[in-house]
Amino acid sequence: MKKIKSKYELFRQKTQIILYGTNTFLGRLFDLVLLGLILLSVLLVMMDTVEGINHKYHSYLIICEWIITVFFTIEYILRIISIQKPVKYVFSFYGIIDLMAILPMYLSIFFPATNVLTIVRILRFFRLFKILHIPQISQQSLQLREAMQASKEKILVFIYFVLISAVIIGSLMYVVEGKESGFTSIPVGIYWAIVTLTTVGYGDISPASPLGQFLASLVMIMGYGIIAVPTGIVTAEFAKSSLRNNAVSTKKMCQNCNAQLHFDSAKYCHECGTELLNN
Amino acid sequence: MKKIKSKYELFRQKTQIILYGTNTFLGRLFDLVLLGLILLSVLLVMMDTVEGINHKYHSYLIICEWIITVFFTIEYILRIISIQKPVKYVFSFYGIIDLMAILPMYLSIFFPATNVLTIVRILRFFRLFKILHIPQISQQSLQLREAMQASKEKILVFIYFVLISAVIIGSLMYVVEGKESGFTSIPVGIYWAIVTLTTVGYGDISPASPLGQFLASLVMIMGYGIIAVPTGIVTAEFAKSSLRNNAVSTKKMCQNCNAQLHFDSAKYCHECGTELLNN
Amino acid sequence: MKKIKSKYELFRQKTQIILYGTNTFLGRLFDLVLLGLILLSVLLVMMDTVEGINHKYHSYLIICEWIITVFFTIEYILRIISIQKPVKYVFSFYGIIDLMAILPMYLSIFFPATNVLTIVRILRFFRLFKILHIPQISQQSLQLREAMQASKEKILVFIYFVLISAVIIGSLMYVVEGKESGFTSIPVGIYWAIVTLTTVGYGDISPASPLGQFLASLVMIMGYGIIAVPTGIVTAEFAKSSLRNNAVSTKKMCQNCNAQLHFDSAKYCHECGTELLNN
Amino acid sequence: MKKIKSKYELFRQKTQIILYGTNTFLGRLFDLVLLGLILLSVLLVMMDTVEGINHKYHSYLIICEWIITVFFTIEYILRIISIQKPVKYVFSFYGIIDLMAILPMYLSIFFPATNVLTIVRILRFFRLFKILHIPQISQQSLQLREAMQASKEKILVFIYFVLISAVIIGSLMYVVEGKESGFTSIPVGIYWAIVTLTTVGYGDISPASPLGQFLASLVMIMGYGIIAVPTGIVTAEFAKSSLRNNAVSTKKMCQNCNAQLHFDSAKYCHECGTELLNN
């Protein structure tokens, strides 16, 4: 009995290393195969929505989707079994994604077309760089995340003010333009204001009256200055973080002449030639 | 008589603290309830303009709007009564907004559909962060405002030159394209030029002739370089303000001459040479 | 005879001061009246192209335009007479504009509708800030011009490469999409490429085939990275120029301890407290 | 026999200098004539696709194209003959372009309309600045390339995350909007997501349902913050490279240890402490 349990325990541990780990050869291989299968399943679902392909190959695509779903179901069960704290996994980000990626397929037996939602499993690709173990890219994406993290609050405050402006502008344009030129309600007006302020400009709704066009011009010029703000925030953050990582140390001071601003790698003072002690 | 007056005075003071203050529990609660009601009334007005909802629930929505308007009218009167300088409040930014937010509803008895203008009361939301007392966000929005304040003049000068260019470009396109492709007049041409230079590009008006498309290409490439300018201005301002907060300490003040803005590492005042104590 | 000449000379000098100078009260007043008249004439020409106004008031507008044109003709002649080197003025930037602003009106007798070209006189507005003598704004516009001047070459090199890319992309899309979806010729394809790369996106021409949409997506993502380049160039230039004007002098070194990086206004070394000699 | 060979060798060498070199007068002249002919041939191909011109002048244009193609064929053969390592040239960037620029014309005998592909020879224009020998512009384009090189990895990581988001957004909009408003399949939804996130916004596909417009608004606001990221990356890189060229001198090399990158003001080498001579 004990032997069986320990054998099971061994299997559990091995499975865990393969499923969760990215350091062993097998663990990494499994992750890459998994990503390959995800890419395949996403492509299958995508192709299934294209009319021409759907008409001809629907049955083949559905069979492939079912095979992949069964594989992912087994993987999901193994993940729950093999880990020490299954509850924690189930409610983690990737745990929820894994469940959301297999559930719609089973639901599609009762509610057709819900299988499209399996596409959510592409979020697993966020881990690609961790699996590939490319230190350079990991560092770059860390810097990206840091700069965005640091500018998050400023951008949220900014978006808050943009949204209030969008409500005012949208209501004004609804009053000025009326239903003929597409401004059928205030929410549609707000939608138009956001389309304009972000400079996307679909043109599905656009002002037709002279006064509406004049107001729209003002909004666009306002948006002109406004689009500069998030860019300014993020750029300043990037510049700051890249200066921080810069080669010049502000803490390295010469003990002889008190000269500051040496390179991090400096061994001698560039002012008086004394060997720097605080290396 | 005096007692009544002092009782009234007490009521006036209490009302003032609740209506204008954000430091007491009641004052803050009142402000949050107010914002909630504003949000509700804005949503009501918005929904009333959506055809499907309007047909079914118009009478209910109007009743709700009237209840809220009566509440805001009482609030407006109380604000005037409770404050020492009522004239100053009436002509202040929020005083005008408060009046503009209740007047249209009463006007809508005589002129239907003007109740849409009550939406202007959403501007009260600009005060949200002050009410919430989140120091971090207050600071962020202060930095945002500072950077925009500092770049305001440069951006205005820039917009001035963009507008002159838009007039020239719009007239040129009117001459080149003519009425067939939507350039029905010079003002419309200027509207098109602004739509293009800001990279919004609705496509409601777009050049059809080869020469017009060639000129439009030039304008777009010009706009390419031009859109960089406000971004550059704001970014430089952000970078400057974040550098200022970085290397230079604003808290290091000389105890002798009150000179400010020393380096973080400064040991002696750069104005009078006194050794800085608050190291 | 001499007296007449000197009287004429006096008139010539006085006229020159009023027409060309901006330092005397009369000179400045004349410039402002001139700008007012230019604005009026530009508005007249603009209104004349709006169908509704044109039908009703065309004759009135034309009369006003003729009056203003006569005034500007007199001004042009006076400018030539009053200046010492009339040839230099005639071939200068503003000289050509002044001529271009009156000629079309006279030409419109023979060739109707050419009077639209008189709008070119709005370029005289470039001088507004010089006339208004606001030092702050003059400085801001100087900084703007400097930063744009400094980044001019980089942006031209950049646009050169963008244009080559646009030719390749436009030809490719012409081959892939064909005439059905609007790509009727390679020049039109290039026009589409520029519309897309600059993120204007009218939508008058847009890919309809799956392959075309895939290629267009690649172009847009490319344009994503590309639009960052001119912004980066201009911003770096702005940041550099604002750092140059910054308060920290890199040339101010303490003669006692060799400490660098003092404020421009510093009188004492912030490292050792010695009075700075190189003030 | 030897004399003939040496004569041939002389011819080979002379041809090589003219075809490949840009230092001799003839070499440079040849390059400029070549670029002129390329421009001519590109314009010919472009004009041939414009319907109006094609109908009238097709036969003339085809003759000109054939003459130019024969010239380029001779040039291609001479390039192979004159160089020492012909295989290296054939498989180099410009070797492949040169072949791709003449092959389509010969193929067009069997497959009409393939002659459009000869336009690829415009890529030869990338060498223009090298031929013109303008040091200032060479330096500018070097700086541009450096900054783009340095930000390449960050931008690729960024585009990777944008693409994953586009897949999710596109699928969601396909589910929400359905086929009526143009979202006919998930790939089309992804195409729409890219058109929106890059703020191009053609408007050929745009949401029509309230929920779709609400989601699109969220996507646009997201894209608002997102477009700031590549700009931030490139700008920080530009600023860094321009700062590097500023305070730090790349020309100050230690005569003792060859260490580079000293401050402009450095007097002693920061690597070995030797006094720097080239002050």
PDB file of N, CA and C in Angstrom, chain A residues 139-151 232-248 264, chain B residues 238-239 242-243 246, chain D residues 154 229 232-237 239-240 243:
ATOM      1  N   GLN A 139      14.463  41.007 -19.861  1.00  0.00           N
ATOM      2  CA  GLN A 139      14.829  42.302 -19.284  1.00  0.00           C
ATOM      3  C   GLN A 139      14.082  43.437 -19.973  1.00  0.00           C
ATOM      4  N   GLN A 140      14.004  43.360 -21.314  1.00  0.00           N
ATOM      5  CA  GLN A 140      13.303  44.402 -22.071  1.00  0.00           C
ATOM      6  C   GLN A 140      11.837  44.477 -21.656  1.00  0.00           C
ATOM      7  N   SER A 141      11.206  43.264 -21.528  1.00  0.00           N
ATOM      8  CA  SER A 141       9.780  43.279 -21.203  1.00  0.00           C
ATOM      9  C   SER A 141       9.581  43.712 -19.749  1.00  0.00           C
ATOM     10  N   LEU A 142      10.588  43.465 -18.909  1.00  0.00           N
ATOM     11  CA  LEU A 142      10.522  43.952 -17.537  1.00  0.00           C
ATOM     12  C   LEU A 142      10.569  45.480 -17.520  1.00  0.00           C
ATOM     13  N   GLN A 143      11.493  46.054 -18.306  1.00  0.00           N
ATOM     14  CA  GLN A 143      11.598  47.515 -18.394  1.00  0.00           C
ATOM     15  C   GLN A 143      10.294  48.124 -18.899  1.00  0.00           C
ATOM     16  N   LEU A 144       9.724  47.465 -19.949  1.00  0.00           N
ATOM     17  CA  LEU A 144       8.441  47.919 -20.498  1.00  0.00           C
ATOM     18  C   LEU A 144       7.389  47.952 -19.407  1.00  0.00           C
ATOM     19  N   ARG A 145       7.290  46.830 -18.648  1.00  0.00           N
ATOM     20  CA  ARG A 145       6.265  46.717 -17.625  1.00  0.00           C
ATOM     21  C   ARG A 145       6.478  47.762 -16.541  1.00  0.00           C
ATOM     22  N   GLU A 146       7.741  47.960 -16.158  1.00  0.00           N
ATOM     23  CA  GLU A 146       8.071  48.954 -15.115  1.00  0.00           C
ATOM     24  C   GLU A 146       7.616  50.356 -15.519  1.00  0.00           C
ATOM     25  N   ALA A 147       7.985  50.735 -16.765  1.00  0.00           N
ATOM     26  CA  ALA A 147       7.644  52.083 -17.232  1.00  0.00           C
ATOM     27  C   ALA A 147       6.130  52.262 -17.294  1.00  0.00           C
ATOM     28  N   MET A 148       5.422  51.197 -17.730  1.00  0.00           N
ATOM     29  CA  MET A 148       3.966  51.303 -17.816  1.00  0.00           C
ATOM     30  C   MET A 148       3.350  51.320 -16.420  1.00  0.00           C
ATOM     31  N   GLN A 149       3.932  50.555 -15.504  1.00  0.00           N
ATOM     32  CA  GLN A 149       3.457  50.519 -14.119  1.00  0.00           C
ATOM     33  C   GLN A 149       3.586  51.919 -13.511  1.00  0.00           C
ATOM     34  N   ALA A 150       4.743  52.537 -13.738  1.00  0.00           N
ATOM     35  CA  ALA A 150       5.020  53.832 -13.124  1.00  0.00           C
ATOM     36  C   ALA A 150       4.123  54.924 -13.680  1.00  0.00           C
ATOM     37  N   SER A 151       3.716  54.777 -14.943  1.00  0.00           N
ATOM     38  CA  SER A 151       2.888  55.827 -15.550  1.00  0.00           C
ATOM     39  C   SER A 151       1.402  55.503 -15.467  1.00  0.00           C
ATOM     40  N   GLY A 232       3.754  61.777 -23.567  1.00  0.00           N
ATOM     41  CA  GLY A 232       4.695  62.484 -22.714  1.00  0.00           C
ATOM     42  C   GLY A 232       4.938  61.748 -21.410  1.00  0.00           C
ATOM     43  N   ILE A 233       3.868  61.242 -20.810  1.00  0.00           N
ATOM     44  CA  ILE A 233       3.983  60.537 -19.531  1.00  0.00           C
ATOM     45  C   ILE A 233       4.865  59.302 -19.681  1.00  0.00           C
ATOM     46  N   VAL A 234       4.522  58.464 -20.672  1.00  0.00           N
ATOM     47  CA  VAL A 234       5.266  57.216 -20.853  1.00  0.00           C
ATOM     48  C   VAL A 234       6.715  57.495 -21.227  1.00  0.00           C
ATOM     49  N   THR A 235       6.923  58.480 -22.111  1.00  0.00           N
ATOM     50  CA  THR A 235       8.279  58.772 -22.549  1.00  0.00           C
ATOM     51  C   THR A 235       9.151  59.240 -21.389  1.00  0.00           C
ATOM     52  N   ALA A 236       8.604  60.149 -20.574  1.00  0.00           N
ATOM     53  CA  ALA A 236       9.366  60.646 -19.431  1.00  0.00           C
ATOM     54  C   ALA A 236       9.737  59.481 -18.511  1.00  0.00           C
ATOM     55  N   GLU A 237       8.803  58.535 -18.368  1.00  0.00           N
ATOM     56  CA  GLU A 237       9.042  57.372 -17.526  1.00  0.00           C
ATOM     57  C   GLU A 237      10.164  56.496 -18.100  1.00  0.00           C
ATOM     58  N   PHE A 238      10.092  56.275 -19.428  1.00  0.00           N
ATOM     59  CA  PHE A 238      11.129  55.493 -20.107  1.00  0.00           C
ATOM     60  C   PHE A 238      12.487  56.162 -19.962  1.00  0.00           C
ATOM     61  N   ALA A 239      12.501  57.474 -20.211  1.00  0.00           N
ATOM     62  CA  ALA A 239      13.752  58.216 -20.152  1.00  0.00           C
ATOM     63  C   ALA A 239      14.343  58.124 -18.748  1.00  0.00           C
ATOM     64  N   LYS A 240      13.470  58.220 -17.741  1.00  0.00           N
ATOM     65  CA  LYS A 240      13.918  58.170 -16.352  1.00  0.00           C
ATOM     66  C   LYS A 240      14.521  56.811 -16.045  1.00  0.00           C
ATOM     67  N   SER A 241      13.794  55.743 -16.438  1.00  0.00           N
ATOM     68  CA  SER A 241      14.273  54.393 -16.124  1.00  0.00           C
ATOM     69  C   SER A 241      15.548  54.090 -16.887  1.00  0.00           C
ATOM     70  N   SER A 242      15.693  54.657 -18.100  1.00  0.00           N
ATOM     71  CA  SER A 242      16.906  54.366 -18.857  1.00  0.00           C
ATOM     72  C   SER A 242      18.072  55.192 -18.335  1.00  0.00           C
ATOM     73  N   LEU A 243      17.762  56.373 -17.755  1.00  0.00           N
ATOM     74  CA  LEU A 243      18.818  57.159 -17.124  1.00  0.00           C
ATOM     75  C   LEU A 243      19.295  56.467 -15.851  1.00  0.00           C
ATOM     76  N   ARG A 244      18.330  55.871 -15.122  1.00  0.00           N
ATOM     77  CA  ARG A 244      18.637  55.164 -13.891  1.00  0.00           C
ATOM     78  C   ARG A 244      19.602  54.003 -14.163  1.00  0.00           C
ATOM     79  N   ASN A 245      19.357  53.325 -15.288  1.00  0.00           N
ATOM     80  CA  ASN A 245      20.220  52.198 -15.655  1.00  0.00           C
ATOM     81  C   ASN A 245      21.496  52.680 -16.344  1.00  0.00           C
ATOM     82  N   ASN A 246      21.687  53.981 -16.348  1.00  0.00           N
ATOM     83  CA  ASN A 246      22.750  54.555 -17.147  1.00  0.00           C
ATOM     84  C   ASN A 246      24.131  54.289 -16.567  1.00  0.00           C
ATOM     85  N   ALA A 247      25.114  54.615 -17.363  1.00  0.00           N
ATOM     86  CA  ALA A 247      26.481  54.233 -17.023  1.00  0.00           C
ATOM     87  C   ALA A 247      27.125  55.180 -16.015  1.00  0.00           C
ATOM     88  N   VAL A 248      26.488  56.311 -15.769  1.00  0.00           N
ATOM     89  CA  VAL A 248      27.116  57.291 -14.898  1.00  0.00           C
ATOM     90  C   VAL A 248      26.560  57.170 -13.478  1.00  0.00           C
ATOM     91  N   ASP A 264      30.275  54.136 -13.852  1.00  0.00           N
ATOM     92  CA  ASP A 264      30.163  53.040 -12.898  1.00  0.00           C
ATOM     93  C   ASP A 264      31.430  52.193 -12.871  1.00  0.00           C
TER      94      ASP A 264
ATOM     95  N   PHE B 238       7.356  67.215 -19.278  1.00  0.00           N
ATOM     96  CA  PHE B 238       7.245  66.138 -18.299  1.00  0.00           C
ATOM     97  C   PHE B 238       8.634  65.704 -17.818  1.00  0.00           C
ATOM     98  N   ALA B 239       9.519  65.512 -18.795  1.00  0.00           N
ATOM     99  CA  ALA B 239      10.865  65.047 -18.462  1.00  0.00           C
ATOM    100  C   ALA B 239      11.551  66.048 -17.539  1.00  0.00           C
ATOM    101  N   SER B 242      10.054  65.938 -14.079  1.00  0.00           N
ATOM    102  CA  SER B 242      10.418  64.738 -13.330  1.00  0.00           C
ATOM    103  C   SER B 242      11.902  64.743 -12.984  1.00  0.00           C
ATOM    104  N   LEU B 243      12.717  65.447 -13.807  1.00  0.00           N
ATOM    105  CA  LEU B 243      14.135  65.597 -13.470  1.00  0.00           C
ATOM    106  C   LEU B 243      14.297  66.537 -12.280  1.00  0.00           C
ATOM    107  N   ASN B 246      13.845  65.020  -9.240  1.00  0.00           N
ATOM    108  CA  ASN B 246      14.781  63.922  -9.043  1.00  0.00           C
ATOM    109  C   ASN B 246      16.075  64.377  -8.388  1.00  0.00           C
TER     110      ASN B 246
ATOM    111  N   LYS D 154      12.653  46.057 -27.814  1.00  0.00           N
ATOM    112  CA  LYS D 154      11.521  46.510 -26.993  1.00  0.00           C
ATOM    113  C   LYS D 154      10.274  46.613 -27.849  1.00  0.00           C
ATOM    114  N   VAL D 229       3.516  53.930 -26.160  1.00  0.00           N
ATOM    115  CA  VAL D 229       4.651  53.084 -25.773  1.00  0.00           C
ATOM    116  C   VAL D 229       5.773  53.073 -26.812  1.00  0.00           C
ATOM    117  N   GLY D 232       7.454  56.342 -26.765  1.00  0.00           N
ATOM    118  CA  GLY D 232       8.281  56.473 -25.578  1.00  0.00           C
ATOM    119  C   GLY D 232       9.596  55.743 -25.725  1.00  0.00           C
ATOM    120  N   ILE D 233       9.542  54.530 -26.267  1.00  0.00           N
ATOM    121  CA  ILE D 233      10.755  53.731 -26.430  1.00  0.00           C
ATOM    122  C   ILE D 233      11.751  54.443 -27.338  1.00  0.00           C
ATOM    123  N   VAL D 234      11.261  54.834 -28.529  1.00  0.00           N
ATOM    124  CA  VAL D 234      12.158  55.452 -29.516  1.00  0.00           C
ATOM    125  C   VAL D 234      12.685  56.790 -28.995  1.00  0.00           C
ATOM    126  N   THR D 235      11.812  57.580 -28.375  1.00  0.00           N
ATOM    127  CA  THR D 235      12.236  58.895 -27.887  1.00  0.00           C
ATOM    128  C   THR D 235      13.318  58.764 -26.829  1.00  0.00           C
ATOM    129  N   ALA D 236      13.109  57.839 -25.878  1.00  0.00           N
ATOM    130  CA  ALA D 236      14.113  57.640 -24.834  1.00  0.00           C
ATOM    131  C   ALA D 236      15.440  57.251 -25.454  1.00  0.00           C
ATOM    132  N   GLU D 237      15.372  56.444 -26.522  1.00  0.00           N
ATOM    133  CA  GLU D 237      16.594  56.004 -27.205  1.00  0.00           C
ATOM    134  C   GLU D 237      17.284  57.184 -27.877  1.00  0.00           C
ATOM    135  N   ALA D 239      16.930  60.369 -27.091  1.00  0.00           N
ATOM    136  CA  ALA D 239      17.416  61.280 -26.060  1.00  0.00           C
ATOM    137  C   ALA D 239      18.730  60.753 -25.490  1.00  0.00           C
ATOM    138  N   LYS D 240      18.784  59.427 -25.268  1.00  0.00           N
ATOM    139  CA  LYS D 240      19.984  58.807 -24.710  1.00  0.00           C
ATOM    140  C   LYS D 240      21.161  58.999 -25.650  1.00  0.00           C
ATOM    141  N   LEU D 243      22.261  62.522 -25.697  1.00  0.00           N
ATOM    142  CA  LEU D 243      22.958  62.879 -24.460  1.00  0.00           C
ATOM    143  C   LEU D 243      24.373  62.306 -24.482  1.00  0.00           C
TER     144      LEU D 243
END
